[in-house]
Short mmCIF file of C-alpha atoms and ligand atoms in Angstrom, two decimals:
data_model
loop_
_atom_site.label_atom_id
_atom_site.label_comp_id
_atom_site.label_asym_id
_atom_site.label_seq_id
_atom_site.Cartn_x
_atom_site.Cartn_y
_atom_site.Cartn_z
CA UNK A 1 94.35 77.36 74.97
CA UNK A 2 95.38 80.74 76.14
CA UNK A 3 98.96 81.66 75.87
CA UNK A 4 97.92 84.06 75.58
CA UNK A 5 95.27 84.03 73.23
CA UNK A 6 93.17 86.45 75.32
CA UNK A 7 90.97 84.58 76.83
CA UNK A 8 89.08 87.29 78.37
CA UNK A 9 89.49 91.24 77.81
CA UNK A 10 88.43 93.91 80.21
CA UNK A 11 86.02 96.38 78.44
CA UNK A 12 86.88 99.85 80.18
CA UNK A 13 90.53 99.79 81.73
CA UNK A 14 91.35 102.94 83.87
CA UNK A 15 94.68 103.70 84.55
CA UNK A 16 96.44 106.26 87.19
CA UNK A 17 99.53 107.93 85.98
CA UNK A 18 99.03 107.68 82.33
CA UNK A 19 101.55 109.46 80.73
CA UNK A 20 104.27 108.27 82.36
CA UNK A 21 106.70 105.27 81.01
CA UNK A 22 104.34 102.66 82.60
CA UNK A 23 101.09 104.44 81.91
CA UNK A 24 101.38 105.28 78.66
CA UNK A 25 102.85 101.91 77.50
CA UNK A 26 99.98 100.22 79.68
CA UNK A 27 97.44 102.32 77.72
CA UNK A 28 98.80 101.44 73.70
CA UNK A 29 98.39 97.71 75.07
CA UNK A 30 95.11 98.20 75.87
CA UNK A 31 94.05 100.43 72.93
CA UNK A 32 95.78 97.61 70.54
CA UNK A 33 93.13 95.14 72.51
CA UNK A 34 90.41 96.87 71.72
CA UNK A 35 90.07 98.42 75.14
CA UNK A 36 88.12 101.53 76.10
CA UNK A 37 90.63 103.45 78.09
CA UNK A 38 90.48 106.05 81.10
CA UNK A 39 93.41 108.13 81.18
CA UNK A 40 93.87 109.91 84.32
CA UNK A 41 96.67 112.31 85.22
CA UNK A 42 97.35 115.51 86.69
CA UNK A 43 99.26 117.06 83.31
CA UNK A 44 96.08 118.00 80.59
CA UNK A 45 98.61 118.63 77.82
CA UNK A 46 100.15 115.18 77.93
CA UNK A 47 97.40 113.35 78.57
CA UNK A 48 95.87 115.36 75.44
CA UNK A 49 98.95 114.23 73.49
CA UNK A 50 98.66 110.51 74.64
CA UNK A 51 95.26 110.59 73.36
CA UNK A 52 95.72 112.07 70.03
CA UNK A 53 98.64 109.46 69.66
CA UNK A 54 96.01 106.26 70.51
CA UNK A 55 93.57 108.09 68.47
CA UNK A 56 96.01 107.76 65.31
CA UNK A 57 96.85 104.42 66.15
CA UNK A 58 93.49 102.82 67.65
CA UNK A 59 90.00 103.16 67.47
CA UNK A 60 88.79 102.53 71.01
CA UNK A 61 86.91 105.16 73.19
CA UNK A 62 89.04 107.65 75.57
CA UNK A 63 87.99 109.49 78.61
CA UNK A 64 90.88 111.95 80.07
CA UNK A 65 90.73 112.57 83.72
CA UNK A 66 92.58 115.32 84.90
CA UNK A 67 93.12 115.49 88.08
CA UNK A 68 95.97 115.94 91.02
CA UNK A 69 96.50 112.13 92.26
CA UNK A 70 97.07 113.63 95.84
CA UNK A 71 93.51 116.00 96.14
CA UNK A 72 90.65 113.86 97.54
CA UNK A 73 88.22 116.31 96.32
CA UNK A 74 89.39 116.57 92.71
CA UNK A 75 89.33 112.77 92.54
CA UNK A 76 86.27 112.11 93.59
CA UNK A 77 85.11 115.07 91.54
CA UNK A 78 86.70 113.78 88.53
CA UNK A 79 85.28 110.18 88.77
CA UNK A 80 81.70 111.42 89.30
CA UNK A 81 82.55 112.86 85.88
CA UNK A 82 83.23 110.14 84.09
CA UNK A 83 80.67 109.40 81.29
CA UNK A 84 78.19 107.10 81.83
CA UNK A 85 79.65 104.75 79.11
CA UNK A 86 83.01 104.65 80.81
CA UNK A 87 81.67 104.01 84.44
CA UNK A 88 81.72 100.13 84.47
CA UNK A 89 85.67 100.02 84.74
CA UNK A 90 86.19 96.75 85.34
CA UNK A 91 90.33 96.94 85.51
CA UNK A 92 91.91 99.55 87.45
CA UNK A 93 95.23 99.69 87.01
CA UNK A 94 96.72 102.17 90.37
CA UNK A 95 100.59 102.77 88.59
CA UNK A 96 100.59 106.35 89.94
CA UNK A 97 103.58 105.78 92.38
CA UNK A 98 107.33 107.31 92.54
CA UNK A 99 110.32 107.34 94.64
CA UNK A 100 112.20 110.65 95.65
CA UNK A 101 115.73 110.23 97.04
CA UNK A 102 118.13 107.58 98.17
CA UNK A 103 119.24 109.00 101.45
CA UNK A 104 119.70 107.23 104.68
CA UNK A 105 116.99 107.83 106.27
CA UNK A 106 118.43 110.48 109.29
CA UNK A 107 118.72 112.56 106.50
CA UNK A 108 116.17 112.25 104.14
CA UNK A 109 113.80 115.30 103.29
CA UNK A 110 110.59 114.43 105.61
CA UNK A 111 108.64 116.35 102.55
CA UNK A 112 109.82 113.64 99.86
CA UNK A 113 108.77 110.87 102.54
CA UNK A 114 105.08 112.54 103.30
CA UNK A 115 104.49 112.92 99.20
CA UNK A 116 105.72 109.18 98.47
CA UNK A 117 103.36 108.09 101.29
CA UNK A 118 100.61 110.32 99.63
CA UNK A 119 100.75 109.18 95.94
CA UNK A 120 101.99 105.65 96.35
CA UNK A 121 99.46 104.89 99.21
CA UNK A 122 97.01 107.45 100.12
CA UNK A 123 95.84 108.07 96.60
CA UNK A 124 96.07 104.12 95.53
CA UNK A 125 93.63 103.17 98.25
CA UNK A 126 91.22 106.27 97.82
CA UNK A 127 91.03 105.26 93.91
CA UNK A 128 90.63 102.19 95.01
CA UNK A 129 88.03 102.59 97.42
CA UNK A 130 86.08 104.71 95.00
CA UNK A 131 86.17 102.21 92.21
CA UNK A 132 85.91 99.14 94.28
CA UNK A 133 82.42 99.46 95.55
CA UNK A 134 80.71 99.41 91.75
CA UNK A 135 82.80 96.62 90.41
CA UNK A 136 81.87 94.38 94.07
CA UNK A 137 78.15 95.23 92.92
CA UNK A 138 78.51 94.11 89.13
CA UNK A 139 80.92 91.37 90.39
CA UNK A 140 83.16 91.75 87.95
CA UNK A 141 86.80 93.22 88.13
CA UNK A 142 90.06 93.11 88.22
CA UNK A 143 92.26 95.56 89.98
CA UNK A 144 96.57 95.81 89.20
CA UNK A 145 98.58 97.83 91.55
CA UNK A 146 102.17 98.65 90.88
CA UNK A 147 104.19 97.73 93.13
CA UNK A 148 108.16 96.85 93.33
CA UNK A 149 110.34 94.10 94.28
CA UNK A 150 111.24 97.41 96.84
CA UNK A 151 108.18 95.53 98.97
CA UNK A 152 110.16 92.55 99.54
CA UNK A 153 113.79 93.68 99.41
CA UNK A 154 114.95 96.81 101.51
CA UNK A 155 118.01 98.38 100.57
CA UNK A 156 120.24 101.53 101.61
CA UNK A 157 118.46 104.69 100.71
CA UNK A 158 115.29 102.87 100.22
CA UNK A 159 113.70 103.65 103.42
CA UNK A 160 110.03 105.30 102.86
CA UNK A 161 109.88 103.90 99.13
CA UNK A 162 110.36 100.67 99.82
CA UNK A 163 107.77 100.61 102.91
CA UNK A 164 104.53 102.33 100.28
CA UNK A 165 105.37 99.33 97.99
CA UNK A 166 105.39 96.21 101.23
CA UNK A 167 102.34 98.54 102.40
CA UNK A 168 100.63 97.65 98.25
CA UNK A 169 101.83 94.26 98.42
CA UNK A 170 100.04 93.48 101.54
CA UNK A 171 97.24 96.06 100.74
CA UNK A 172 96.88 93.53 97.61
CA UNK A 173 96.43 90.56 99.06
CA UNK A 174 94.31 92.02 101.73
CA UNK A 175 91.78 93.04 99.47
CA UNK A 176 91.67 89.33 98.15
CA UNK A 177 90.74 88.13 101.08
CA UNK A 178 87.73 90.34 101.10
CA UNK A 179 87.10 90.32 97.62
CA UNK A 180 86.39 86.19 98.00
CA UNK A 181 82.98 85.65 96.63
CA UNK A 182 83.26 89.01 94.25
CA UNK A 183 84.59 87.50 91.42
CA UNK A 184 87.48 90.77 91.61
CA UNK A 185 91.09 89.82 90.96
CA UNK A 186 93.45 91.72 92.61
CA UNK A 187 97.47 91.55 91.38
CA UNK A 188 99.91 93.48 92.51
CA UNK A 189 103.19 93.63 89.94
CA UNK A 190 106.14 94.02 91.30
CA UNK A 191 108.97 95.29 88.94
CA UNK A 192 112.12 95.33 89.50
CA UNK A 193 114.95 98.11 88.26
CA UNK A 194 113.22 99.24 84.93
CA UNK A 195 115.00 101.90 82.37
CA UNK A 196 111.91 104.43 82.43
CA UNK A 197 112.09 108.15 84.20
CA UNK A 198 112.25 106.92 87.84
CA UNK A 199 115.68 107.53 88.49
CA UNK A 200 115.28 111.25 86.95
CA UNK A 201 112.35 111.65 89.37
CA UNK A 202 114.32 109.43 92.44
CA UNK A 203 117.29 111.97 92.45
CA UNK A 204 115.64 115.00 91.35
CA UNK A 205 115.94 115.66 87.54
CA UNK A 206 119.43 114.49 88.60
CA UNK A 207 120.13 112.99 84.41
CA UNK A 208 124.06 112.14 84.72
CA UNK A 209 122.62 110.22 88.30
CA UNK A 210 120.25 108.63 86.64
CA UNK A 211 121.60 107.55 83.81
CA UNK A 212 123.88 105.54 85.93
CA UNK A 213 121.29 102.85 87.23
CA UNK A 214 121.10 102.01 83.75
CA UNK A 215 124.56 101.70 82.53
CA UNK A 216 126.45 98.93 81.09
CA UNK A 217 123.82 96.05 81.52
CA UNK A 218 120.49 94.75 80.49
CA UNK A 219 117.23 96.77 80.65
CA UNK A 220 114.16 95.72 80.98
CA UNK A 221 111.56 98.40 79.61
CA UNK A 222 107.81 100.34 80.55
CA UNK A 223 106.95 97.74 77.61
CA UNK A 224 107.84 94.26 79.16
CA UNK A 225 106.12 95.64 82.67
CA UNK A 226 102.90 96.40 79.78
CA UNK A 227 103.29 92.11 78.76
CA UNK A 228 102.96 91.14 82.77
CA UNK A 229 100.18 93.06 83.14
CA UNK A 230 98.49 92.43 80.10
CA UNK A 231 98.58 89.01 80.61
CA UNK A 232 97.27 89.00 83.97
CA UNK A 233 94.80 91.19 82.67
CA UNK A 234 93.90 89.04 79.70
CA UNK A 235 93.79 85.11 81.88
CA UNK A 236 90.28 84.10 82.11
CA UNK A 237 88.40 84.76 85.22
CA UNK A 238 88.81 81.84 87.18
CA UNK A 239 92.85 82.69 87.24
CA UNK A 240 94.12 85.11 89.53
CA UNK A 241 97.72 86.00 89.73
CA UNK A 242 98.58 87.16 93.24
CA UNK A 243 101.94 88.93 92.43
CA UNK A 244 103.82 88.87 90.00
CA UNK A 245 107.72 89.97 91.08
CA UNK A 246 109.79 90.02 87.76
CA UNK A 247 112.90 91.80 86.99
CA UNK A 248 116.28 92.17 84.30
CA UNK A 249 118.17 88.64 84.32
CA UNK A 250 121.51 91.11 84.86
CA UNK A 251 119.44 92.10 88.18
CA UNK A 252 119.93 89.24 91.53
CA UNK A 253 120.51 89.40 95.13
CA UNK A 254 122.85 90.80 97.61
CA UNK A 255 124.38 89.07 100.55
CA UNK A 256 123.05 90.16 103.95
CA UNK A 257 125.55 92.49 105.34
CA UNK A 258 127.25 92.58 108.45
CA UNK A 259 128.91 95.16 110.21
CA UNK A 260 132.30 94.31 111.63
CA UNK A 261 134.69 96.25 113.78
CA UNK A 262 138.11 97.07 113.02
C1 8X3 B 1 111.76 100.27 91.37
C2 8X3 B 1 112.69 99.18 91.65
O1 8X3 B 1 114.86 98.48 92.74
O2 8X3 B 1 114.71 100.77 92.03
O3 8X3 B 1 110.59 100.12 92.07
O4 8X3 B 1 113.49 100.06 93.94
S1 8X3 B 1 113.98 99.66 92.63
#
C-alpha cells in the first residue's frame, strides 16, 4: 500500500546544487516530508534565501554548505563541518551538473568541455566517495544522481555533455554492483528536455536562445523531476529503482541519420 503513501522517508537528505531549478524544488519536497535538509552550493546569498523560504514554509532542520562544487579541499572541508546531527545523510542527491554549448565538437571551447567534466563527474564522484563510506558502515542509504536521457541518446552539439551523463549512468549502476549487501540504493534519473535555466546556462546567458527549446510545446518542470525522485526516494527499502529515464510526451525520437552524396 504505497502509492505513494511514503513508505519509508530518508531522515537527513543532502543535496548538491541547491538553488538551482532542480535543487531547490528537490529541497521544498523534502522539507514538506518532514526531511532534515543539507543545502550545499557555491552562492551563500541564495542558499541563505532558499533557507529562509523553507524556514517560512517548513519546520525541518537546515544545514547550508557553501562551498565551490569543483575545489576538493573546500568540499571535504565543508563536509567535515557538517553538524554532528546532520552527519548520518542517508540520501544524497548529486544534481550539481550543467551543459555549456551546443557546438560540434571541432569547435567547441575545450574550457566549457574540462568544467562540464569537472562538475558533472569529478565533483559527483568525490561527493560521492566522501559520503559513501559512512552510509556503507550504517548500511543504510540511498544515493540519486542526475543524470539525462543525454546518457543514452547523443545528438549534434551534445558531444562532452552527453558523455558526463553515459559516464553517471554507468557510474550508477556500477556502484550497485558494489553496494550489494549494503542495503544503499543507488538511482540515477534521467530527465529529459526540462523548462528550468539550462538552456540560459547551455548557450551562455543566451535568453532569446533559450527561450527557444521551450517554445510552442509541452514542458515538463524542476517540479515533476522533484515527483520521480521523491518517489524513488520514498519506496521502501527492499525497492530499488535503477534509472528512471522520463521526459515531456511532446518529446520522442529521431531517425538515425545518414549522410548521402549529391
Ligand atoms: C537535459 C536534456 O535533451 O537537453 O539533460 O540534453 S537534453
Amino acid at each position: 500500500m504505497y502509492s505513494n503513501g511514503y513508505e519509508y522517508k530518508p531522515k537527513i537528505v543532502l543535496i548538491t546544487g541547491s538553488t538551482g531549478d532542480f535543487g531547490s524544488a528537490f529541497a521544498k519536497r523534502f522539507a514538506q516530508l518532514g526531511c532534515s535538509l543539507i543545502l550545499a552550493g557555491r552562492n551563500g546569498e541564495k542558499i541563505a534565501s532558499l533557507q529562509q523560504d523553507i524556514r517560512d514554509n517548513y519546520t525541518v532542520p537546515v544545514h547550508p554548505c557553501i562551498f565551490d562544487i569543483t575545489d576538493k579541499d573546500a568540499m571535504l572541508q565543508a563536509l567535515g563541518h557538517i553538524p554532528s546531527d546532520f552527519q548520518e545523510i542517508d540520501l544524497l542527491i548529486n544534481n550539481a551538473g550543467l551543459a555549456l554549448g551546443l557546438d560540434p565538437a571541432y569547435e567547441c571551447n575545450i574550457e566549457d568541455w574540462e568544467t562540464m567534466i569537472e562538475v558533472n563527474n569529478l565533483a559527483l564522484i568525490r561527493m560521492t566517495r566522501m559520503v559513501l563510506y559512512g552510509m556503507a558502515e550504517r548500511k543504510n542509504g540511498h544515493i540519486i544522481n542526475i543524470g539525462s536521457i543525454a546518457g543514452s541518446y547523443p545528438y549534434p552539439g551534445g558531444n562532452v555533455y552527453c558523455a558526463t551523463k553515459a559516464f553517471t549512468k554507468q557510474f550508477s549502476l556500477a556502484l550497485r554492483a558494489d553496494m550489494q549487501g549494503k542495503n544503499i540504493r543507488v538511482t540515477n534519473i534521467e530527465p529529459g528536455t526540462i523548462k528550468t535555466q539550462f538552456s540560459e546556462v547551455r548557450f551562455k546567458g543566451d535568453k532569446e536562445r533559450a527561450a527557444k527549446v521551450y517554445e510552442n510545446t509541452n514542458n515538463m518542470t524542476a517540479e515533476d523531476v522533484a515527483e520521480a525522485v521523491v518517489w524513488s526516494a520514498t519506496l521502501p527499502t527492499h525497492f530499488n529503482v535503477n534509472r528512471m529515464e522520463i521526459m515531456p510526451t511532446t518529446q520522442s525520437f529521431g531517425p538515425l541519420s545518414i549522410e548521402r552524396f549529391d
